Short mmCIF file of N, CA, C and O in Angstrom, two decimals:
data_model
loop_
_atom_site.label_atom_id
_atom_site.label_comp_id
_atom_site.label_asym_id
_atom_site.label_seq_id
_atom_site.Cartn_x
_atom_site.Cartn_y
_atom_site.Cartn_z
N UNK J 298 0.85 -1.17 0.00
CA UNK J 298 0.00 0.00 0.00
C UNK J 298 0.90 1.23 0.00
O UNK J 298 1.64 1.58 0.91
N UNK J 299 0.70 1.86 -1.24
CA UNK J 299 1.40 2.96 -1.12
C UNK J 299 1.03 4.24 -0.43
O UNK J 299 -0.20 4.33 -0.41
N UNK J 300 1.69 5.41 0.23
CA UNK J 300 0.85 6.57 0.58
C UNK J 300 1.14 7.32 -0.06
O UNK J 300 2.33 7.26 -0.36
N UNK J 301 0.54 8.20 -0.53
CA UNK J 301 1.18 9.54 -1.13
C UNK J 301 1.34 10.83 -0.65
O UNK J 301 0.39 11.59 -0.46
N UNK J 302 2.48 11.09 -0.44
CA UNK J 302 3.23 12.44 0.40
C UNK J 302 2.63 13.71 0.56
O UNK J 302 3.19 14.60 1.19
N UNK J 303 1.48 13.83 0.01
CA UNK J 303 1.21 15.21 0.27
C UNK J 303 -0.11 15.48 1.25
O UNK J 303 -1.14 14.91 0.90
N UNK J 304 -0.14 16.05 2.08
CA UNK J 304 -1.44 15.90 2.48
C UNK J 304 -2.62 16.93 1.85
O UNK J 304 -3.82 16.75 2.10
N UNK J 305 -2.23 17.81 1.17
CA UNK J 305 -3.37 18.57 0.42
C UNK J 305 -4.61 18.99 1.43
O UNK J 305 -4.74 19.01 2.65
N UNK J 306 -5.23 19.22 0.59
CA UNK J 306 -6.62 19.91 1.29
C UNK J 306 -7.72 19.50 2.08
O UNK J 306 -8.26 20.14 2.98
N UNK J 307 -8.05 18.14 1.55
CA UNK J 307 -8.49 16.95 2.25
C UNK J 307 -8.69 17.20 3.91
O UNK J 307 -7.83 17.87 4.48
N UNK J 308 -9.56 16.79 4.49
CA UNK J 308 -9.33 16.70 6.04
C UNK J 308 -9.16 15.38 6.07
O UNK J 308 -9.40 14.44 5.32
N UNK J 309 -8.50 15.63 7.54
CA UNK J 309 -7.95 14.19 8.15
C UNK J 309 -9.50 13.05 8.91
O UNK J 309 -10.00 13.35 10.00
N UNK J 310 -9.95 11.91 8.13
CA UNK J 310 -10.67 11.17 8.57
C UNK J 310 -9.85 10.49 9.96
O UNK J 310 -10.14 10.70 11.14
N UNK J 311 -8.99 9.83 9.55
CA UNK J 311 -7.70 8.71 10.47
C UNK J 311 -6.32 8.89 10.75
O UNK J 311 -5.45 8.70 9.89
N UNK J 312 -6.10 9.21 11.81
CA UNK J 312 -4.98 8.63 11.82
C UNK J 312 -4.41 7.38 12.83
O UNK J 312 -5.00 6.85 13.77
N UNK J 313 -3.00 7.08 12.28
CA UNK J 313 -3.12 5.78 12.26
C UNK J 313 -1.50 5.60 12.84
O UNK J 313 -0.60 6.12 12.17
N UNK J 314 -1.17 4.84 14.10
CA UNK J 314 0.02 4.86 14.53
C UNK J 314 0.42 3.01 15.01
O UNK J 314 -0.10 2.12 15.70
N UNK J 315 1.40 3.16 14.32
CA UNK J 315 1.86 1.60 14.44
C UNK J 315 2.78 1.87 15.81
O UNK J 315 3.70 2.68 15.94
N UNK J 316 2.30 1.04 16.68
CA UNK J 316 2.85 1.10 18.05
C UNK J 316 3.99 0.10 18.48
O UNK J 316 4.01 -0.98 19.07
N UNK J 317 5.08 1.08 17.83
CA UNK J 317 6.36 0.45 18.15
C UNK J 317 7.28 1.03 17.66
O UNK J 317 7.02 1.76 16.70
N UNK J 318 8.86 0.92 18.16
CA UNK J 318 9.69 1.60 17.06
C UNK J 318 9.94 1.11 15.65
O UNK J 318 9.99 0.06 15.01
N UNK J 319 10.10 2.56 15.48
CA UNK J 319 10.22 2.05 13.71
C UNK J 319 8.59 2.16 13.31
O UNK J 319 8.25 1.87 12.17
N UNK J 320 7.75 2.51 14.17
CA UNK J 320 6.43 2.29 13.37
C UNK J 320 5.93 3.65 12.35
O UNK J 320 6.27 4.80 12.61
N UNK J 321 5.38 3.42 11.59
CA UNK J 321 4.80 4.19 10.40
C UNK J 321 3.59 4.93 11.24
O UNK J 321 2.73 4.30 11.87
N UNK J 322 3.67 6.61 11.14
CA UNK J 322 2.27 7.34 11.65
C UNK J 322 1.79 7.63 10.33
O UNK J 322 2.77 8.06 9.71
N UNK J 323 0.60 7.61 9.44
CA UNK J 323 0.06 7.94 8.71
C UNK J 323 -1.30 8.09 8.90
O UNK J 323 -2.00 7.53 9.74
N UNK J 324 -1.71 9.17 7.78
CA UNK J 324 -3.44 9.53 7.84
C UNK J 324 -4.49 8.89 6.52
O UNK J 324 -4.20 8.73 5.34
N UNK J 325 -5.47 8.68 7.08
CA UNK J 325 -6.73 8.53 5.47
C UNK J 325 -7.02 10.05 6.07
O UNK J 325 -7.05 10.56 7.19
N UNK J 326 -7.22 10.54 4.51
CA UNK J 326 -7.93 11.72 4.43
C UNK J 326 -9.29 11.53 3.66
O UNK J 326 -9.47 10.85 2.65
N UNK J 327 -10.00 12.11 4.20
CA UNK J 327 -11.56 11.74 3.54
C UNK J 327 -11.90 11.91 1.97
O UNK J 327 -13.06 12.03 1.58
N UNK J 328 -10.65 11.93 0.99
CA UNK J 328 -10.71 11.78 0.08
C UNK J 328 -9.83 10.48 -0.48
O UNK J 328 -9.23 10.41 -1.56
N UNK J 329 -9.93 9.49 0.53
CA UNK J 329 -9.31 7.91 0.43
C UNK J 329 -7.84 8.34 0.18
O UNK J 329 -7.56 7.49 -0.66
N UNK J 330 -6.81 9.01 0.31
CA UNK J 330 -5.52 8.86 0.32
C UNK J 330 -5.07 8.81 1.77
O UNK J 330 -5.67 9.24 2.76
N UNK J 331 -3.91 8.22 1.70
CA UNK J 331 -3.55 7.66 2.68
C UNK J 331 -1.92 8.27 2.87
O UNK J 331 -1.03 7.57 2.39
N UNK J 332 -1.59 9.42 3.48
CA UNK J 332 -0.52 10.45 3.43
C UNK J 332 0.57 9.76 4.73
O UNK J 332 0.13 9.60 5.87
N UNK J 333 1.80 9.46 4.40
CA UNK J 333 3.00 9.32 5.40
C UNK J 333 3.09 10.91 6.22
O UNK J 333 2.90 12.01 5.69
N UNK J 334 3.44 10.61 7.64
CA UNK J 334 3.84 11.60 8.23
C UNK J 334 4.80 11.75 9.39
O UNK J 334 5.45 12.76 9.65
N UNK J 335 4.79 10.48 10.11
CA UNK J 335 5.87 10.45 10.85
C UNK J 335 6.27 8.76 11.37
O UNK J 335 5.57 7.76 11.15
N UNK J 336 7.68 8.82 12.16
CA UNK J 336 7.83 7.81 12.76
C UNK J 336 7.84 7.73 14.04
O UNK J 336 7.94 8.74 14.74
N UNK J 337 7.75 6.57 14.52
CA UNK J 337 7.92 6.27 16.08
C UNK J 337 8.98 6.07 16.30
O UNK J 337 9.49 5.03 15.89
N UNK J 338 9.78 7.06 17.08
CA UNK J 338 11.37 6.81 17.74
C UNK J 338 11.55 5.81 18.99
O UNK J 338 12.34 4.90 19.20
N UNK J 339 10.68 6.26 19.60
CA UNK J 339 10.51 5.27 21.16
C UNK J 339 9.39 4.72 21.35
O UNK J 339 8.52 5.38 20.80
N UNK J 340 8.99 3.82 21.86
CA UNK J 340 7.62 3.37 22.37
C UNK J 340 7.72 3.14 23.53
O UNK J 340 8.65 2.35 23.70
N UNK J 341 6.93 3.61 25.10
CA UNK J 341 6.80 3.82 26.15
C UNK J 341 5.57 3.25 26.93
O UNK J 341 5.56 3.31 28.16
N UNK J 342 4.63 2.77 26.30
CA UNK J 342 3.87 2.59 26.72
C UNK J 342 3.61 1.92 28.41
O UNK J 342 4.06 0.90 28.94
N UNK J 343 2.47 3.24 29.06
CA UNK J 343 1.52 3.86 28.80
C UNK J 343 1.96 5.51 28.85
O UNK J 343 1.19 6.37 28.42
N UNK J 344 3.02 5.79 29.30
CA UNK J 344 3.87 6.99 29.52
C UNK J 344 3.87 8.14 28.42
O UNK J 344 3.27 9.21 28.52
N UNK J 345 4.66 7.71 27.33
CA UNK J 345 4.91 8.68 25.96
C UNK J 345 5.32 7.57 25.15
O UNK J 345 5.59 6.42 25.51
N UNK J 346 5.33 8.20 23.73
CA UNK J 346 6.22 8.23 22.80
C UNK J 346 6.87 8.86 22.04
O UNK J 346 6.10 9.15 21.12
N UNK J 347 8.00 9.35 21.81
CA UNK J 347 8.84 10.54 20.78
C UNK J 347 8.43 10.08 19.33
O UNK J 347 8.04 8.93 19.14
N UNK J 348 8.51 10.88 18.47
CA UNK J 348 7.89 10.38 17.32
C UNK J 348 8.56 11.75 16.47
O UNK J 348 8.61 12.90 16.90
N UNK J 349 9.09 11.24 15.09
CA UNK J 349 9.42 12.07 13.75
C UNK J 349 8.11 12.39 13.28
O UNK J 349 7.21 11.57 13.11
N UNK J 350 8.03 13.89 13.03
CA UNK J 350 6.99 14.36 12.29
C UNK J 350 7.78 14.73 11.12
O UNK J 350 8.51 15.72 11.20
N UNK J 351 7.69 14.00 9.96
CA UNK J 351 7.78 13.79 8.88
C UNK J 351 7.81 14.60 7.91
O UNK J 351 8.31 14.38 6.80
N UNK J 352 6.85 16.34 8.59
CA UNK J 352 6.50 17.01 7.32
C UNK J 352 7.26 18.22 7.49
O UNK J 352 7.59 18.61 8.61
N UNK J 353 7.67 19.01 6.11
CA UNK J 353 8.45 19.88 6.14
C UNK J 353 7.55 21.73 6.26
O UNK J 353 6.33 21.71 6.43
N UNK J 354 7.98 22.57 6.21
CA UNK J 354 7.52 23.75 6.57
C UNK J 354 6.41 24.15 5.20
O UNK J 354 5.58 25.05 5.13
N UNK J 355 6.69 23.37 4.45
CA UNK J 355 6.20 23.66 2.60
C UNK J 355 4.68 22.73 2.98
O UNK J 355 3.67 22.92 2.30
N UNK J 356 4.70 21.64 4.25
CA UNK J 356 3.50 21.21 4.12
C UNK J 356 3.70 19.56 3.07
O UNK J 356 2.80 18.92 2.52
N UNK J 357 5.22 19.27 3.10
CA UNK J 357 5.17 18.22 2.49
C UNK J 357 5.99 16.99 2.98
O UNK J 357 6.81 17.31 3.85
N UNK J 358 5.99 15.71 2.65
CA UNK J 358 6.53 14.61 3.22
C UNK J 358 8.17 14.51 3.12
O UNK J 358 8.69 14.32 2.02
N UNK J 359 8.88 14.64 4.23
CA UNK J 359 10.41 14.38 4.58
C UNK J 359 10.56 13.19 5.09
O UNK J 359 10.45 12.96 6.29
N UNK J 360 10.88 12.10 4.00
CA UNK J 360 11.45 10.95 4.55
C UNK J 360 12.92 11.03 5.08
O UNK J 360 13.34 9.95 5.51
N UNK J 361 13.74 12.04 5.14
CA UNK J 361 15.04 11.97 5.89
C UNK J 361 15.00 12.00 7.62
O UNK J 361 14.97 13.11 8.15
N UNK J 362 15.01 11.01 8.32
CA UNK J 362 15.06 11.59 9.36
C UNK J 362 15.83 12.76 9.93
O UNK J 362 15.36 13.39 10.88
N UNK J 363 16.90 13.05 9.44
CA UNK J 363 17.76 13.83 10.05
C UNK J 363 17.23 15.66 9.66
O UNK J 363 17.83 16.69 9.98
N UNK J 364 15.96 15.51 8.90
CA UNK J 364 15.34 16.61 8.58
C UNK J 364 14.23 16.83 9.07
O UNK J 364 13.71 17.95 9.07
N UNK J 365 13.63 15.61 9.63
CA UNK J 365 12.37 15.99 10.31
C UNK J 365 12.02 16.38 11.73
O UNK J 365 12.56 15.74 12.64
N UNK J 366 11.06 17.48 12.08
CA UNK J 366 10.60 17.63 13.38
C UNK J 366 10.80 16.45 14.33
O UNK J 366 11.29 15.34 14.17
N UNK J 367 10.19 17.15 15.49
CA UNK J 367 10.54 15.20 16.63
C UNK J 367 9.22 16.22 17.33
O UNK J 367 9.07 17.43 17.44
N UNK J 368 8.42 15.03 17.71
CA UNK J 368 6.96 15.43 18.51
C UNK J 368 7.37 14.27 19.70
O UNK J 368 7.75 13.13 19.42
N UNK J 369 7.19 14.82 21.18
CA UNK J 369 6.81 14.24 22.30
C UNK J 369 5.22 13.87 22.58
O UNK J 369 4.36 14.75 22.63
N UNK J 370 4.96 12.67 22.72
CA UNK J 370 3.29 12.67 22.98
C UNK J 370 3.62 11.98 24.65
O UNK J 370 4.31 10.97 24.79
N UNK J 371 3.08 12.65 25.68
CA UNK J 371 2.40 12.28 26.72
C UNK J 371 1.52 11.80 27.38
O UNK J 371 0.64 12.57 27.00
N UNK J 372 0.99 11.08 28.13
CA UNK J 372 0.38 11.04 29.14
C UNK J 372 0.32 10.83 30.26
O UNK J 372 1.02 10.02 30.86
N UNK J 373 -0.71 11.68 30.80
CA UNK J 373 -0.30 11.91 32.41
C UNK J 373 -1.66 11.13 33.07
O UNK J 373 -2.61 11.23 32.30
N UNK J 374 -1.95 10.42 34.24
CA UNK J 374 -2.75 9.93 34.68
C UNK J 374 -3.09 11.10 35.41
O UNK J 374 -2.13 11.78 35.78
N UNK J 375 -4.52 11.60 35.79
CA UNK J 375 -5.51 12.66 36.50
C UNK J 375 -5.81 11.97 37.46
O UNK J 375 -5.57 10.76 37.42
N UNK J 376 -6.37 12.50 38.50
CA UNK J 376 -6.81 12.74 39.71
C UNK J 376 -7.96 11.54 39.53
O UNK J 376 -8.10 10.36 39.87
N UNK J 377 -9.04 13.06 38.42
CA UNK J 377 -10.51 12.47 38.44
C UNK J 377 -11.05 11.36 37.28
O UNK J 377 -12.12 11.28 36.68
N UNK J 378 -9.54 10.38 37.23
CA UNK J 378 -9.47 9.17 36.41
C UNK J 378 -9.05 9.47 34.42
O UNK J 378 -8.87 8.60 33.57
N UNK J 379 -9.03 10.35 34.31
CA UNK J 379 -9.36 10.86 32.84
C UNK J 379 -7.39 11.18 32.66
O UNK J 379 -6.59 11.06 33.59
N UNK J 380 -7.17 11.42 31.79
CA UNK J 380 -5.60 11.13 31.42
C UNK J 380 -5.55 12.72 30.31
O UNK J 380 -6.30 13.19 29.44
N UNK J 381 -4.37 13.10 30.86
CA UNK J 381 -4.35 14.44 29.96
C UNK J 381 -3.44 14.33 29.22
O UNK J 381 -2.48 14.29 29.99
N UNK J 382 -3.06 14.25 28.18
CA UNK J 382 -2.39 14.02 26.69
C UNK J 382 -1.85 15.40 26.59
O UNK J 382 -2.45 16.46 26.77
N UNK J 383 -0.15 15.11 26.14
CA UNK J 383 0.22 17.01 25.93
C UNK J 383 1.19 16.22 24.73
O UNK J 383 1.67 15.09 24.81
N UNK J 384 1.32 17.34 23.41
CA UNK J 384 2.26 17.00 22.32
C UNK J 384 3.20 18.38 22.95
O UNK J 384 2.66 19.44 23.28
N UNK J 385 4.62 18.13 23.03
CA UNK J 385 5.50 19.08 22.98
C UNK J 385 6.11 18.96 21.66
O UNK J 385 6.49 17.80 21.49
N UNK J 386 6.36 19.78 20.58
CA UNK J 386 7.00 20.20 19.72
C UNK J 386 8.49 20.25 20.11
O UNK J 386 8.94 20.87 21.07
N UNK J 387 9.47 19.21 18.84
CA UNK J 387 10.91 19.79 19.86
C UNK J 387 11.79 20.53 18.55
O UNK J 387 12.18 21.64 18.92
N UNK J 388 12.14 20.24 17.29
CA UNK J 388 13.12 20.82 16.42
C UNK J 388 12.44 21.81 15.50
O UNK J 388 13.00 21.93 14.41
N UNK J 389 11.11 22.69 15.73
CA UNK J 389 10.97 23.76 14.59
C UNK J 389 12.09 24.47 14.17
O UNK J 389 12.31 24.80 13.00
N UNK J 390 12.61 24.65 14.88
CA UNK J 390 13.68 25.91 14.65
C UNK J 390 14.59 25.31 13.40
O UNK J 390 15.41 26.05 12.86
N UNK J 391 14.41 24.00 12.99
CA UNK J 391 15.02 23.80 11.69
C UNK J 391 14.64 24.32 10.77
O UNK J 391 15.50 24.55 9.93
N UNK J 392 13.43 24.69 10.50
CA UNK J 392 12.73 25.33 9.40
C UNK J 392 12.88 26.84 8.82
O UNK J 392 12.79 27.62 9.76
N UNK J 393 13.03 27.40 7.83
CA UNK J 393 13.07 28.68 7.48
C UNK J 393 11.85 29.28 7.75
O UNK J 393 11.79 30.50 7.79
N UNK J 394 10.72 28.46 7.98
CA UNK J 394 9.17 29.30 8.06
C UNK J 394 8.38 28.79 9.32
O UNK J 394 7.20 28.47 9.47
N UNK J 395 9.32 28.82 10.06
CA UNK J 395 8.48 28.12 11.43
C UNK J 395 7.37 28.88 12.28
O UNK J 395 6.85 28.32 13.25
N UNK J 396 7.05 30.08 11.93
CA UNK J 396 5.92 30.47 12.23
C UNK J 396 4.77 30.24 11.56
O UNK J 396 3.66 30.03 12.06
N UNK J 397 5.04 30.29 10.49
CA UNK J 397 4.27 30.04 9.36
C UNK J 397 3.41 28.23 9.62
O UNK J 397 2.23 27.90 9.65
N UNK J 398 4.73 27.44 9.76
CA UNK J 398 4.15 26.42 10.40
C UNK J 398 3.61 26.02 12.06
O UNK J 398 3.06 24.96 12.37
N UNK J 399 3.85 26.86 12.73
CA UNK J 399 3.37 26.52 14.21
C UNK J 399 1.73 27.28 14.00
O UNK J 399 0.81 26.97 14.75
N UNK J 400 1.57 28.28 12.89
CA UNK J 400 0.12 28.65 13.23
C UNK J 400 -0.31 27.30 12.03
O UNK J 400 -1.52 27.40 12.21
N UNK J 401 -0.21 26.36 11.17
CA UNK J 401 -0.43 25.72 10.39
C UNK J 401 -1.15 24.61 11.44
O UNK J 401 -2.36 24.44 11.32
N UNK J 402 -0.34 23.80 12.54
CA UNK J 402 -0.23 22.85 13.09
C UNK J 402 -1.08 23.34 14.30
O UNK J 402 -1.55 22.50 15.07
N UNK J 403 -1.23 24.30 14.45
CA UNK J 403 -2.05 25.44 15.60
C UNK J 403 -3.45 24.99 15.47
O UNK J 403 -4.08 24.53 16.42
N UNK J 404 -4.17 25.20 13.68
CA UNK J 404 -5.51 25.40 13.19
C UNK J 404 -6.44 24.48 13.25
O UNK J 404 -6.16 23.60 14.07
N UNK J 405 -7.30 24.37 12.78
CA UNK J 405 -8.61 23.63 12.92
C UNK J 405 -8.26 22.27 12.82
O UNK J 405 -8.57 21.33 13.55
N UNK J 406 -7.48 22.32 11.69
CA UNK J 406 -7.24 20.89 10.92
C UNK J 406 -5.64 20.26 11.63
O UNK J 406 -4.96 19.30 11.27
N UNK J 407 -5.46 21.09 12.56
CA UNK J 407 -3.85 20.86 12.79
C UNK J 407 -3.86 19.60 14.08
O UNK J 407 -4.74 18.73 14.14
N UNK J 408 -2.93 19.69 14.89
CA UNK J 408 -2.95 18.98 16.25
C UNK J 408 -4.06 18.74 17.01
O UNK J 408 -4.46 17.67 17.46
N UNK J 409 -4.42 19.62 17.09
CA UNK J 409 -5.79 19.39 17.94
C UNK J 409 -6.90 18.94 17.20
O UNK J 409 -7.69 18.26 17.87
N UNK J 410 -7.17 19.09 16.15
CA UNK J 410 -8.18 17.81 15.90
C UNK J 410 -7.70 16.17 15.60
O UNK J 410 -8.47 15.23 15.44
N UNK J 411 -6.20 16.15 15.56
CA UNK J 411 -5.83 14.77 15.83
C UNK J 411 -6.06 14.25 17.18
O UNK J 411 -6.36 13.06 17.31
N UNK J 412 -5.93 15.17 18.36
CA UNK J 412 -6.13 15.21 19.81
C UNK J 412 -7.87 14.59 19.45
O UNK J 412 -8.27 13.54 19.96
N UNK J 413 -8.59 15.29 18.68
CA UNK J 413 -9.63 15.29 18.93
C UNK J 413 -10.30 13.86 18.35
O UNK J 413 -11.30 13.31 18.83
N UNK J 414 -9.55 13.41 17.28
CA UNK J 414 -10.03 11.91 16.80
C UNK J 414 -9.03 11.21 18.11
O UNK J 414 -9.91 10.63 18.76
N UNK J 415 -8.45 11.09 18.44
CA UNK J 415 -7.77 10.13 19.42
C UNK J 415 -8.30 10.27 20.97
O UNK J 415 -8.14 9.64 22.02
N UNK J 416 -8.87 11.19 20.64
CA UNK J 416 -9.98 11.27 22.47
C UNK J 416 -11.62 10.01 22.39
O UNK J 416 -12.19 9.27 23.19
N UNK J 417 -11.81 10.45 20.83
CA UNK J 417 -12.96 9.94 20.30
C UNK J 417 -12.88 8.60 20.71
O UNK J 417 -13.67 8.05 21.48
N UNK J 418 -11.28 7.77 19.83
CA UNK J 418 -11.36 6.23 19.83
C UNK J 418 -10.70 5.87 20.98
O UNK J 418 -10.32 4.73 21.23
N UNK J 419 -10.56 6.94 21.76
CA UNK J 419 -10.10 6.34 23.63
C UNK J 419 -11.46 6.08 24.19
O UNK J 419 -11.64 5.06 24.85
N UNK J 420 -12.44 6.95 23.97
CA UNK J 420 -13.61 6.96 24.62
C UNK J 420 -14.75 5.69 24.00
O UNK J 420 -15.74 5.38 24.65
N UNK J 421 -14.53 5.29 23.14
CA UNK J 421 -14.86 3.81 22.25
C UNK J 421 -14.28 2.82 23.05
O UNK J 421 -15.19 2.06 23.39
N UNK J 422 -13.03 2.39 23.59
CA UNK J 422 -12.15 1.85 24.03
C UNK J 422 -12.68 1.26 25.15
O UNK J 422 -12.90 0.08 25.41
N UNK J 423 -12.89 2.49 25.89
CA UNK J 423 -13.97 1.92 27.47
C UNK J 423 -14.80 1.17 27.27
O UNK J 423 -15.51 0.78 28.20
#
């Protein structure tokens, strides 16, 4: 199955994380393509995982690791049973347009509605 590198305009239906190192993060976008975007550096489970974000400031697929972002994903166990999830961002500053991309990854379609499909299929889970 091939993916194709760009994620275009499309919103994100899925995404999809192979849980382990070395695993492939990719999305279906609701126009059936299926876009590469990052890798899994560590697997921690239930703690974190570090993970290559894959895409470059242009909005397109960097298979070099040594060029791509690195995303921290967390979780923290709560009080009132519920688990709070934080992504820290760690290498923008590689980019020539990194503002440009932190309000990109900021927007509707950015991080937080991945937060927001992965709250969905936690809450399925129960």
């Amino acid at each position: 199955m091939a993916a194709q590198h760009h994620i275009g305009k499309a919103a994100l239906k899925r995404a999809i994380l192979e849980g382990r190192v070395g695993g492939r993060c990719y999305s279906e976008q609701t126009d059936a393509r299926k876009c590469d975007w990052g890798e899994i550096l560590q697997w921690e489970p239930p703690k974190r995982f570090p993970m290559a974000w894959k895409i470059t400031s242009q909005w397109q697929y960097e298979p070099d690791l040594a060029k791509s972002s690195e995303v921290e994903v967390r979780f923290t166990p709560q009080a009132d049973g519920s688990t709070r999830v934080d992504l820290e961002p760690g290498t923008f500053a590689r980019w020539a347009r990194v503002e440009s991309m932190r309000e990109m990854v900021n927007s509707e379609g950015g991080w937080g509605g991945t937060l927001q499909l992965f709250a969905a299929e936690a809450e399925k889970a129960q």
